[in-house]
Coordinates of C-alpha atoms in Angstrom, one line a residue:
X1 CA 3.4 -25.7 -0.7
X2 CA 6.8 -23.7 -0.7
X3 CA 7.1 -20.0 -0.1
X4 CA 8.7 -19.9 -3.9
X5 CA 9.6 -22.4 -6.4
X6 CA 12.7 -21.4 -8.7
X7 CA 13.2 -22.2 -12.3
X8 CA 16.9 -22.8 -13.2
X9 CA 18.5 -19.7 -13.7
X10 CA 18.6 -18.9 -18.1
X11 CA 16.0 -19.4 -20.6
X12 CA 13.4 -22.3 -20.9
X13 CA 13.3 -23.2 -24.1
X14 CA 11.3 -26.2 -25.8
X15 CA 12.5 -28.4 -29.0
X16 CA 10.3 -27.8 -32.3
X17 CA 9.9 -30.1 -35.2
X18 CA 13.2 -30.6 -37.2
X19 CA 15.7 -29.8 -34.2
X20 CA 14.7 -26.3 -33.7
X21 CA 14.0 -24.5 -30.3
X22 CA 11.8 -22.2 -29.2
X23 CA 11.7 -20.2 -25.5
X24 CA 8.6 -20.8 -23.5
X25 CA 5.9 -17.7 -23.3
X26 CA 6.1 -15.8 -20.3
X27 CA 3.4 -14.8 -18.3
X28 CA 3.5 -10.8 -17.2
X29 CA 0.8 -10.3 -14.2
X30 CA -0.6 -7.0 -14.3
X31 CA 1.7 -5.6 -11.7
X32 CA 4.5 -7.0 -13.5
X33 CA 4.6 -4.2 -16.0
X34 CA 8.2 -2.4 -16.2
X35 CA 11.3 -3.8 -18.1
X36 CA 13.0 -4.7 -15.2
X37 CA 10.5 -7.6 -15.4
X38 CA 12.0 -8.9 -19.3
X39 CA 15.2 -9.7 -20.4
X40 CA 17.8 -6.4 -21.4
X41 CA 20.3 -4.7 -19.3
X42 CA 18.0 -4.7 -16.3
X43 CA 16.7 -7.5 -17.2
X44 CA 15.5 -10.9 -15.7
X45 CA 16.3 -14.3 -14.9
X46 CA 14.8 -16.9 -17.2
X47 CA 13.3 -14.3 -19.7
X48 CA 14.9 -14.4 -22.9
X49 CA 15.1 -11.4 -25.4
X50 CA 13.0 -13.7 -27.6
X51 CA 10.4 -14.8 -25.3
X52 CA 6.7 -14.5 -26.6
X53 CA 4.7 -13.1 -23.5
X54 CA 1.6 -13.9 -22.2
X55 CA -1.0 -11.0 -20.4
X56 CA -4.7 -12.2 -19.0
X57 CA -6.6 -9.6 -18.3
X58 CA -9.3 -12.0 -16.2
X59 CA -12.7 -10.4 -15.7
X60 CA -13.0 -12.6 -12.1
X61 CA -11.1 -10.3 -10.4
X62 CA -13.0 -7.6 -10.8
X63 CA -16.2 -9.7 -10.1
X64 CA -14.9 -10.6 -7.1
X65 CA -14.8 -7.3 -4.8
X66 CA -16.1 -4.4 -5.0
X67 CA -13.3 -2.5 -6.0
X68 CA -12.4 1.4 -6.3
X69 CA -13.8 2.3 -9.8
X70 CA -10.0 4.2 -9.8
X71 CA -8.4 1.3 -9.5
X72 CA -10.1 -0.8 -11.7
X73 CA -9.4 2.0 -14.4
X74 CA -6.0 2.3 -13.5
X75 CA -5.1 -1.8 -13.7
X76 CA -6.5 -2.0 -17.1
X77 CA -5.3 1.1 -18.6
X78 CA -1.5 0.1 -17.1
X79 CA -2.2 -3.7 -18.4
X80 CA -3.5 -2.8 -22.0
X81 CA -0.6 0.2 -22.4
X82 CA 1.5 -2.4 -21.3
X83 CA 0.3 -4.7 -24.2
X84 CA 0.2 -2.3 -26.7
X85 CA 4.1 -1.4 -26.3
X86 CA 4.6 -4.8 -26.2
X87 CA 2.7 -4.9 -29.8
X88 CA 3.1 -9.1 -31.7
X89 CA 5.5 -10.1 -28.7
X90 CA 2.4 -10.1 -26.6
X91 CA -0.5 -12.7 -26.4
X92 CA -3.2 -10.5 -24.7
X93 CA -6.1 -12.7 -23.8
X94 CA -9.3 -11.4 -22.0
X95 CA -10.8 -14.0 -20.2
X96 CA -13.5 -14.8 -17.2
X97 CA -10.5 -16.8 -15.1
X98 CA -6.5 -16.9 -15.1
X99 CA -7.2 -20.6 -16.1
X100 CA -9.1 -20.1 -18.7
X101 CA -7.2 -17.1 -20.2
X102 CA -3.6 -19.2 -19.9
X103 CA -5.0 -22.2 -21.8
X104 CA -6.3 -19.8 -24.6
X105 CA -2.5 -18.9 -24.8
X106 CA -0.1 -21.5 -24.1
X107 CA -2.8 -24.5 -24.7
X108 CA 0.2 -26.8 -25.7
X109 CA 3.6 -25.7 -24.0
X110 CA 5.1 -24.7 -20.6
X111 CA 5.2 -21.3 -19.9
X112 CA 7.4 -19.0 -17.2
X113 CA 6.2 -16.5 -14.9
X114 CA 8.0 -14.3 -12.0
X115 CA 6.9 -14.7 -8.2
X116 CA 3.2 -13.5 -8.2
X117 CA 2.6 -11.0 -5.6
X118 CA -0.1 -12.4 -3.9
X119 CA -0.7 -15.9 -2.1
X120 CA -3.8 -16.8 -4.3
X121 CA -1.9 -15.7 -7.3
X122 CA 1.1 -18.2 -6.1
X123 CA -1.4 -20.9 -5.0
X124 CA -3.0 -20.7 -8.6
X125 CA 0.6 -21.0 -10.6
X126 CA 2.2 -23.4 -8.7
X127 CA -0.8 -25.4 -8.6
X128 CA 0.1 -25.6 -12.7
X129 CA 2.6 -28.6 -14.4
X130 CA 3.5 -26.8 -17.1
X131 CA 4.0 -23.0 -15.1
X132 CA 7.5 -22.2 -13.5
X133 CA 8.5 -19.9 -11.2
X134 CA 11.2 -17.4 -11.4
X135 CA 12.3 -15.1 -8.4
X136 CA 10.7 -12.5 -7.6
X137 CA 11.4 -9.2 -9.0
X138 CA 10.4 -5.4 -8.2
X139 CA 12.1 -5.2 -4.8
X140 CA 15.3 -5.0 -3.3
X141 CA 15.3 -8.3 -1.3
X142 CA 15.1 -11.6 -2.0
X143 CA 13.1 -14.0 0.3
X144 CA 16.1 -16.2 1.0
X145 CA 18.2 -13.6 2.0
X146 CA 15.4 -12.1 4.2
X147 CA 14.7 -15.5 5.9
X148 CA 18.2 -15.6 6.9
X149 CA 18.0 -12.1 8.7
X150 CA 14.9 -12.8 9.7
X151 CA 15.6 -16.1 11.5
X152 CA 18.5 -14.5 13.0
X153 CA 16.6 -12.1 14.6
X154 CA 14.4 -15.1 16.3
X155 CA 11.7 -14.7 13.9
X156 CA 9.5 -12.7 16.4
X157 CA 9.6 -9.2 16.4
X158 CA 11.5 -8.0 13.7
X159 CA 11.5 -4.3 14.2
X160 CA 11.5 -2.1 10.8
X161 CA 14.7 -0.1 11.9
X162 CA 16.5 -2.8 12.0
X163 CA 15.5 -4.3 9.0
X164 CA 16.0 -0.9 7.4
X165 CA 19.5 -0.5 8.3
X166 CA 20.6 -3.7 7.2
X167 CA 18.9 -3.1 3.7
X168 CA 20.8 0.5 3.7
X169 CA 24.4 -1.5 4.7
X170 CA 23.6 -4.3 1.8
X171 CA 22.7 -1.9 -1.0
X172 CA 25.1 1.1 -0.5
X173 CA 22.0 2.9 0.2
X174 CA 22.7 6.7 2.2
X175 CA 26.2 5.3 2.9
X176 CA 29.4 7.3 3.5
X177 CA 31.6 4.2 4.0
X178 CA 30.3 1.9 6.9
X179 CA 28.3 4.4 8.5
X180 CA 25.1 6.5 7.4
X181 CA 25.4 9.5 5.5
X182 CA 25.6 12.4 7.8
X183 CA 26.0 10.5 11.0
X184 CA 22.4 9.6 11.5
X185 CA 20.6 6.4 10.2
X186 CA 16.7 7.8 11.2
X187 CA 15.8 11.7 10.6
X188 CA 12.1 11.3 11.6
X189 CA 12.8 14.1 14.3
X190 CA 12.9 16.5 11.5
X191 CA 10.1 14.9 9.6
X192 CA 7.6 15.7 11.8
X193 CA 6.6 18.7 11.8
X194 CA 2.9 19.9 11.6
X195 CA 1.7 22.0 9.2
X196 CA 2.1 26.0 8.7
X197 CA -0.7 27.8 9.8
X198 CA -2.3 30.3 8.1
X199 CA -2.3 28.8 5.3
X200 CA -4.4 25.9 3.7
X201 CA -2.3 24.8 1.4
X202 CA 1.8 23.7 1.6
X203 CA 2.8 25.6 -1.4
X204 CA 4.8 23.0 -3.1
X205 CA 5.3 22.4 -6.9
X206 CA 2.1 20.5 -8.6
X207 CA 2.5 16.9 -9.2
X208 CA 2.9 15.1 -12.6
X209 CA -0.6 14.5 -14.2
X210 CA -0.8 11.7 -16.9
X211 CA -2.8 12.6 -19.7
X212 CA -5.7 10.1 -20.9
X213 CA -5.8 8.7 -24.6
X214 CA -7.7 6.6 -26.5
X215 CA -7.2 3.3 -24.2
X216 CA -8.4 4.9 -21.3
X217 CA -11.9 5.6 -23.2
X218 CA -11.2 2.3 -24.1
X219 CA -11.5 0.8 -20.6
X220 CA -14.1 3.6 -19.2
X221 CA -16.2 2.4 -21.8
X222 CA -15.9 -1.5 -20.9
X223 CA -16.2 -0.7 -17.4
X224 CA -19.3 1.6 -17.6
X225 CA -20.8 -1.3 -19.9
X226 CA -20.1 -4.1 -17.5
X227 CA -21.5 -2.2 -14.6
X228 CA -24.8 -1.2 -16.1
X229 CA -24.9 -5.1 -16.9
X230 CA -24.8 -5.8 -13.6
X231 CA -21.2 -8.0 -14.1
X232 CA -19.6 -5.7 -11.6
X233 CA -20.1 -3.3 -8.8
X234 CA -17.8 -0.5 -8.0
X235 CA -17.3 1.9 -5.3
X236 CA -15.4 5.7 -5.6
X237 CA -15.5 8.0 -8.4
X238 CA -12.9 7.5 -12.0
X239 CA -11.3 10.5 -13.2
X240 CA -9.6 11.6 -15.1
X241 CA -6.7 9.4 -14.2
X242 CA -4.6 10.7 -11.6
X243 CA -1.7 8.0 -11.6
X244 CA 0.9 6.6 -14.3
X245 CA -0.3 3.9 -16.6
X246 CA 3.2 3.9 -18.8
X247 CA 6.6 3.1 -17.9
X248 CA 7.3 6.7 -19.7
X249 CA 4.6 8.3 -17.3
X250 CA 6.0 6.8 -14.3
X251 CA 9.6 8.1 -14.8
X252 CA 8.2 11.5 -15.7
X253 CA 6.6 11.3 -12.4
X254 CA 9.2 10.0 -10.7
X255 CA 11.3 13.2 -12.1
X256 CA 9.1 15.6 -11.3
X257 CA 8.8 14.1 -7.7
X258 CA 13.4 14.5 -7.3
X259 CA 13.7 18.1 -8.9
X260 CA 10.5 19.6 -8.1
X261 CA 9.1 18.1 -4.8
X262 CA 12.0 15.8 -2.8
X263 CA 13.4 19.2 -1.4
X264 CA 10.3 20.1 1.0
X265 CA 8.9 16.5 1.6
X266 CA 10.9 15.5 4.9
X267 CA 9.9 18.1 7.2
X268 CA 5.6 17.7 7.0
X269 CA 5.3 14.0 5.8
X270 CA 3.2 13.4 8.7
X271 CA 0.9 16.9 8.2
X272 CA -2.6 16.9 7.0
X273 CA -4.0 19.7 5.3
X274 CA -7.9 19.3 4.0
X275 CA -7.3 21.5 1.0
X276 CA -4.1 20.2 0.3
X277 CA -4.3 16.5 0.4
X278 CA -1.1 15.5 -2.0
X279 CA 1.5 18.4 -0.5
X280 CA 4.7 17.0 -1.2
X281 CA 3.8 13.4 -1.3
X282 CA 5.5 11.7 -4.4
X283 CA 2.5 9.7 -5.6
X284 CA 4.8 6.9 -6.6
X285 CA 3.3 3.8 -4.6
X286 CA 0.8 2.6 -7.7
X287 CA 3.5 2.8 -10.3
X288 CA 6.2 0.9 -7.9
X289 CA 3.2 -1.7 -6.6
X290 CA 2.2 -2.0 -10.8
X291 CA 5.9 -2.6 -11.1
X292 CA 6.2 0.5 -13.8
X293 CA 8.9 1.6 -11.6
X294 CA 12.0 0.1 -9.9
X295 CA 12.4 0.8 -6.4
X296 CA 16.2 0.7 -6.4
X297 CA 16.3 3.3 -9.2
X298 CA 13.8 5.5 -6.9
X299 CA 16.2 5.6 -4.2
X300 CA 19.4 5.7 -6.2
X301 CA 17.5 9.4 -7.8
X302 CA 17.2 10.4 -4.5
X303 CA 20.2 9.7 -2.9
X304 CA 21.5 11.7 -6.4
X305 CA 19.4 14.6 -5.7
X306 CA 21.1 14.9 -2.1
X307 CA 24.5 14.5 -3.1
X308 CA 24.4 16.9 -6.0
X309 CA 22.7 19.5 -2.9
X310 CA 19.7 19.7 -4.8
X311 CA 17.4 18.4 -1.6
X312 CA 18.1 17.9 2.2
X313 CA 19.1 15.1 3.6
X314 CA 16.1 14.6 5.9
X315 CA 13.6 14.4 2.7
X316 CA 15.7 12.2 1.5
X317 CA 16.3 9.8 4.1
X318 CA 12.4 9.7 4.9
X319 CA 11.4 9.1 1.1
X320 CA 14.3 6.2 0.7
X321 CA 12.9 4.6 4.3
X322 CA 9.0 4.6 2.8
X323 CA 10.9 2.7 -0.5
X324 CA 13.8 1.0 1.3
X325 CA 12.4 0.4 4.3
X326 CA 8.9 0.3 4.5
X327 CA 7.8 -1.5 1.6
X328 CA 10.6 -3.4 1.4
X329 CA 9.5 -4.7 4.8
X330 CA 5.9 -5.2 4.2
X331 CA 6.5 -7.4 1.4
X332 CA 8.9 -9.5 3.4
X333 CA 6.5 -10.0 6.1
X334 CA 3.5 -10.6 4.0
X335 CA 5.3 -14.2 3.0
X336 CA 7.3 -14.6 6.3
X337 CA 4.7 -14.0 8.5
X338 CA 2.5 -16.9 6.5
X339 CA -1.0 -17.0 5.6
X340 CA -2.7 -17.7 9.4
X341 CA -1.4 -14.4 10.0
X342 CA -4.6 -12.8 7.9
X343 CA -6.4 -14.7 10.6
X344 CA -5.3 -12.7 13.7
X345 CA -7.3 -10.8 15.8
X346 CA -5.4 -10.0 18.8
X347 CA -8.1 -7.8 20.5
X348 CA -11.0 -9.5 19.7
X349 CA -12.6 -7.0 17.2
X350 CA -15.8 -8.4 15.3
X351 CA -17.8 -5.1 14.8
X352 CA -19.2 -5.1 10.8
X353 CA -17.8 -1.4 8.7
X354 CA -20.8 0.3 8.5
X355 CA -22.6 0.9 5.5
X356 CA -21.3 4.4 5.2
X357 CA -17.7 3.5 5.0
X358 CA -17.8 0.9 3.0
X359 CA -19.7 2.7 0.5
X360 CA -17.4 5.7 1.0
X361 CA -20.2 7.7 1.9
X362 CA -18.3 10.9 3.3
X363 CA -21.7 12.8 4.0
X364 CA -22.2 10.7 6.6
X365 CA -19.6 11.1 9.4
X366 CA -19.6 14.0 11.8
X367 CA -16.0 14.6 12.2
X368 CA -14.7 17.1 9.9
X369 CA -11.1 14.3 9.7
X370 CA -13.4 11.7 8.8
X371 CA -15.5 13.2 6.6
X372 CA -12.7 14.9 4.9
X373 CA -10.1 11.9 4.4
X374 CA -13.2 9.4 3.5
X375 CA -13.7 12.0 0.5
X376 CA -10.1 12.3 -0.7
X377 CA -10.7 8.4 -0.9
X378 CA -14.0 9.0 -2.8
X379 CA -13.0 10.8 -5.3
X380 CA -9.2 9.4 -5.8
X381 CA -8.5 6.2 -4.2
X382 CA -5.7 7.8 -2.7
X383 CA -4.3 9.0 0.5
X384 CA -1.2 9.3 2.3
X385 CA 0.0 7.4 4.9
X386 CA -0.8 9.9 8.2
X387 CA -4.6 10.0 7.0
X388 CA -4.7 6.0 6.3
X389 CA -3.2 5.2 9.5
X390 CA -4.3 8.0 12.0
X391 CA -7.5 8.6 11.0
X392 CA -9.2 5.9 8.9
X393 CA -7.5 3.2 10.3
X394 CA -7.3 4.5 14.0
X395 CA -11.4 5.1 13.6
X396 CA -11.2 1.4 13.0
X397 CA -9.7 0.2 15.6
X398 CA -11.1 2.3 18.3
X399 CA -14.8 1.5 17.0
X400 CA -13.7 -2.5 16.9
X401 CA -13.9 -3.4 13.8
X402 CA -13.4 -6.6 12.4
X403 CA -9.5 -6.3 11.3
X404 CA -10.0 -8.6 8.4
X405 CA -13.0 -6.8 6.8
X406 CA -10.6 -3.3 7.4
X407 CA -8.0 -5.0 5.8
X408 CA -10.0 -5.9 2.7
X409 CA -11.5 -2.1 2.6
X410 CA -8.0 -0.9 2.2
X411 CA -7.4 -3.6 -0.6
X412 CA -10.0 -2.7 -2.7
X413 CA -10.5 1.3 -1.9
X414 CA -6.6 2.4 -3.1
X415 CA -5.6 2.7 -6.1
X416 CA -2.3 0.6 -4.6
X417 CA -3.7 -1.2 -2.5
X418 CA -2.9 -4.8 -3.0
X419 CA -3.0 -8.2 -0.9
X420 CA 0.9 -8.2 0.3
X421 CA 0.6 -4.0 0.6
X422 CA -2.7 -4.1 2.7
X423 CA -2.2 -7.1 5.3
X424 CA 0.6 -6.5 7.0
X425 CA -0.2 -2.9 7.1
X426 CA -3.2 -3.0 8.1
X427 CA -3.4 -5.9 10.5
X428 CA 0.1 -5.3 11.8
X429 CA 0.6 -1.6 11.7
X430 CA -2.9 -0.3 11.8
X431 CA -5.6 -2.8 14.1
X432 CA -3.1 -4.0 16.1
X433 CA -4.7 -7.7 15.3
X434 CA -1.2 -9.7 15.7
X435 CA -0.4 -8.5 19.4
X436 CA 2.0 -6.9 18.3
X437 CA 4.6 -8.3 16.4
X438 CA 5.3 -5.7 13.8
X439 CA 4.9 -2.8 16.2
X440 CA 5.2 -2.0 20.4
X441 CA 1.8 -0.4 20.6
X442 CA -1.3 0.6 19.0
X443 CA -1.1 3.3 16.7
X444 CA -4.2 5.3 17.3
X445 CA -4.4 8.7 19.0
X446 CA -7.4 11.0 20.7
X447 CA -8.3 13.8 18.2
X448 CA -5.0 16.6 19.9
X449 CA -3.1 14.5 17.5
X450 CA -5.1 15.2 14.9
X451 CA -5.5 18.4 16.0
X452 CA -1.6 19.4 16.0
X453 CA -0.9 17.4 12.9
X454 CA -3.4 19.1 10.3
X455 CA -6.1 21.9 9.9
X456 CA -9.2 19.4 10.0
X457 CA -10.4 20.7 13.2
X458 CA -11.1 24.5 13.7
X459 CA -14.1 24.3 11.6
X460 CA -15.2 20.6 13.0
X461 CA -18.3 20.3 14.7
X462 CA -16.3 18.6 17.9
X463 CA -14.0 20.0 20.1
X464 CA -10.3 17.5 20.0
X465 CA -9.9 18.5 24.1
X466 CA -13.2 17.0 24.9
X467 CA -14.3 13.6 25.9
X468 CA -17.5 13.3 26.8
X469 CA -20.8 15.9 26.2
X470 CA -22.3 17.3 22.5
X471 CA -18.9 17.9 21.4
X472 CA -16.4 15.2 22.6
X473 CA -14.5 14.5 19.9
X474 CA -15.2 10.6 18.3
X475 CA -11.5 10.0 18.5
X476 CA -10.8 11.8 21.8
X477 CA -13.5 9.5 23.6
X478 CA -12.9 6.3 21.0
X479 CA -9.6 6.4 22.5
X480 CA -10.2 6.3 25.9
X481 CA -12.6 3.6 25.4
X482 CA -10.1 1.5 23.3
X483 CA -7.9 1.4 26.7
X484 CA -10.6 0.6 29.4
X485 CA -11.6 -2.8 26.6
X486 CA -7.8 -3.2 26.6
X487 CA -6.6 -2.3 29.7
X488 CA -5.4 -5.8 31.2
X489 CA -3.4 -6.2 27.7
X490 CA -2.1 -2.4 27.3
X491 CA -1.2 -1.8 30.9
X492 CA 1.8 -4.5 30.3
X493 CA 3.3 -2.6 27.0
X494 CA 6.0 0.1 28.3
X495 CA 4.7 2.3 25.4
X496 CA 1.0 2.3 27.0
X497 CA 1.6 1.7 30.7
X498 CA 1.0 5.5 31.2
X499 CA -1.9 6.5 28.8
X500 CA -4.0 3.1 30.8
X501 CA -2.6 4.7 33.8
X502 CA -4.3 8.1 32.9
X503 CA -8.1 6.2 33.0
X504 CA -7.9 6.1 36.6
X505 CA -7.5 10.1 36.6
X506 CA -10.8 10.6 34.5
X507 CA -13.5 11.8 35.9
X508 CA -16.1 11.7 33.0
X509 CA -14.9 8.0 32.3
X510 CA -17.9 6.1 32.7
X511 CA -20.0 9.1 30.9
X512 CA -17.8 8.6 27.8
X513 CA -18.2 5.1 27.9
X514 CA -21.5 4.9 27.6
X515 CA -22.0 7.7 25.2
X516 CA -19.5 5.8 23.2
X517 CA -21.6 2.2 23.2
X518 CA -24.7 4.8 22.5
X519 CA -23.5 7.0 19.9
X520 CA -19.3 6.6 18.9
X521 CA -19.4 8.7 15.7
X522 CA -21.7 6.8 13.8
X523 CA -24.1 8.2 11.7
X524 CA -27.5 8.3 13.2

């Protein structure tokens, strides 16, 4: 099957009775949901200004995993606002399957649809006569042009600075001229920077908050209805809605996010405060991953912001590397990398997730971190990226779970979480299940990491110093015992040669290994 099949560029059309022609529906997925996804002055390839359109809102998918009851409300509010903007241009079918729903719709013609964002979705379109594929839209890359890089990089390890410069040089992104604005392609040095103590919370302007209307009672109802009929099964708590369901929403968000909260971001991206678990994150990533936002118009608002002197360059260049650089490059690998990748398992981790984190359970855990983070995933489906990959994902990999089942957690607990997002991420970034070709080390940490970067452990019930006894720390010790399973591996990685070095200086070594098999930080 090819990575993409393309349509010839302009409008499919099909002859009527008497001469006439009509365009073929288009199919909008429900992360397909802004206008740079139609025809108009940002509009797409293949999509006339005419096209009828085509939206399946397929109860399958929600049968299928237990999803975040967040997310689930979010999707359908986004898909049915979407529908109702759209007003006669749309076909909006509700259906048990994709199949089912597109033969309701289109059961006679051929019908377009842009690169779906998922391999299943792909498999199932292309595995259709009458459905053809456009390019992909939403992103700043086109696959071609990243095979080329990619492939001239030796396909291997393709290191995200790289990548991230070349997307900056391509798209005029930060530039003054040929060379980075201010002299400096990578300002993390000034973006990490723990928290302020002495305080709990950052002190930076509120987010944007959507207001719910009548389709969101809409969808709680159906959802509430189809749980207590035992068609679905949810995890997490729903509202009110935190996160844009409108292309209007979504820009007013994105607004709020440049004139309000760009200026403080840069320096405490990586800080973790428990009362305080949005600071001056931008809460973008569901409307760009529903596709209600552009992420060229994100970064061109930003780059704006910093040349008008209206936010520093270092919160700048760190938000446009998440959009620009980051996400840019997860989607690319999630299609480079191919599907056996969701297969790896580098280390050989196999352990279940325990009932308690799957369930979101944030009683449960011990750790003041864990508990903490598992609750702002409770009760949002959202957390930034330091407490998804330093403390929920770490915990992961240093208790050995199985990478795959982690990855499918993160899928279905965020609120934009979705297959392309989660698996490089997660099996790349976070378990370290490929060996490492997305990143030089495992990123995972003993809990003085934790305890520099946030506020989560004063009040915590274990000490972050200690490794073994009634107050080792569960990342502290999980950390240690990650390198004595890994040692012959890690001791060949420059970036780990000396922490695999340091078992040999432990004293307490083979007391916290056992006291890790007995106990880790599992709930009794």
């Amino acid at each position: 099957m090819p990575l993409y099949a393309h349509a010839p560029v302009g409008h499919h059309r099909r002859p009527r009775a008497g001469g006439e022609t009509v365009a073929d529906p288009h199919w909008l997925f429900g992360d397909q949901l802004g206008p740079h996804f139609l025809g108009g002055r940002h509009g797409a390839e293949g999509v006339g200004r005419s096209s009828p359109l085509i939206m399946i809102e397929a109860r399958s998918v929600l049968r299928r995993r237990r999803f975040h009851r967040a997310k689930a409300h979010l999707v359908l509010s986004a898909m049915r606002h979407r529908a109702a903007e759209l007003g006669d241009r749309v076909s909006y079918v509700k259906a048990d399957t994709y199949r089912e729903g597109l033969q309701r719709a289109a059961p006679d013609g051929r019908v377009t649809v842009h690169h779906p964002t998922s391999r299943a979705a792909l498999a199932l379109v292309e595995g259709l006569d009458r459905v053809h594929v456009l390019p992909a839209r939403g992103f700043l890359v086109a696959h071609g042009d990243f095979r080329t890089w990619a492939d001239g990089h030796g396909g291997g390890r393709l290191r995200q600075e790289d990548f991230y410069r070349w997307v900056r040089r391509a798209h005029g992104l930060l530039m003054d001229g040929s060379e980075p604005a201010g002299g400096h392609w990578n300002l993390d040095h000034d973006n990490r920077q723990p928290p302020p103590r002495g305080t709990g919370v950052l002190g930076a302007p509120a987010p944007y908050r959507p207001r719910e209307d009548d389709i969101d009672a809409e969808v709680r109802d159906d959802l509430d209805r189809w749980e207590r009929a035992g068609e679905v099964s949810f995890v997490g708590r729903d509202g009110p809605r935190r996160f844009p369901a409108t292309r209007r929403e979504a820009l007013a968000a994105l607004r709020r996010f440049v004139d309000e909260r760009l200026a403080g971001f840069g320096p405490h991206e990586d800080a973790m405060l428990a009362a305080d678990p949005v600071m001056s994150h931008s809460l973008l990533s569901s409307s760009l991953n529903l596709g209600l936002l552009d992420p060229a118009e994100c970064a061109q608002r930003a780059e704006a912001a910093w040349r008008a002197g209206a936010a520093p360059l270092n919160s700048v260049e760190g938000f446009v590397r998440q959009v620009a650089g980051w996400r840019e490059y997860v989607w690319q690998l999630y299609w480079y990398f191919g599907e056996d990748y969701r297969r790896l398992n580098a280390l050989g981790h196999h352990a279940p997730l325990p009932g308690w984190f799957a369930d979101l359970d944030a009683d449960a855990p011990t750790a003041r971190c864990l508990s903490t983070v598992l609750a702002q995933v409770r009760d949002t489906g959202w957390t930034h990226h330091i407490p998804r990959l330093m403390v929920l994902g770490s915990h992961a990999l240093q208790q050995g779970w199985d990478p795959a089942a982690v990855t499918d957690w993160f899928h279905r607990c965020f609120v934009d979480g979705h297959d392309w997002v989660m698996l490089p991420n997660v099996v790349g970034m976070s378990q370290y299940a490929d060996g490492g070709r997305m990143t030089t080390k495992p990123y995972t940490s003993g809990g003085s990491y934790i305890h520099t970067m946030s506020d989560l452990c004063g009040p915590c019930a274990y000490r972050p110093t200690e490794r073994s006894g009634e107050h080792a720390c569960p990342f502290t010790r999980g950390y240690w015992s990650l390198l004595h399973r890994h040692r012959a591996r890690l001791a060949g990685n420059h970036r780990m040669a000396r922490a695999v070095a340091g078992l040999d200086r432990l004293a307490d070594l083979d007391v916290l290994l056992r006291e890790q098999r007995e106990r880790g930080d599992l709930p009794p």
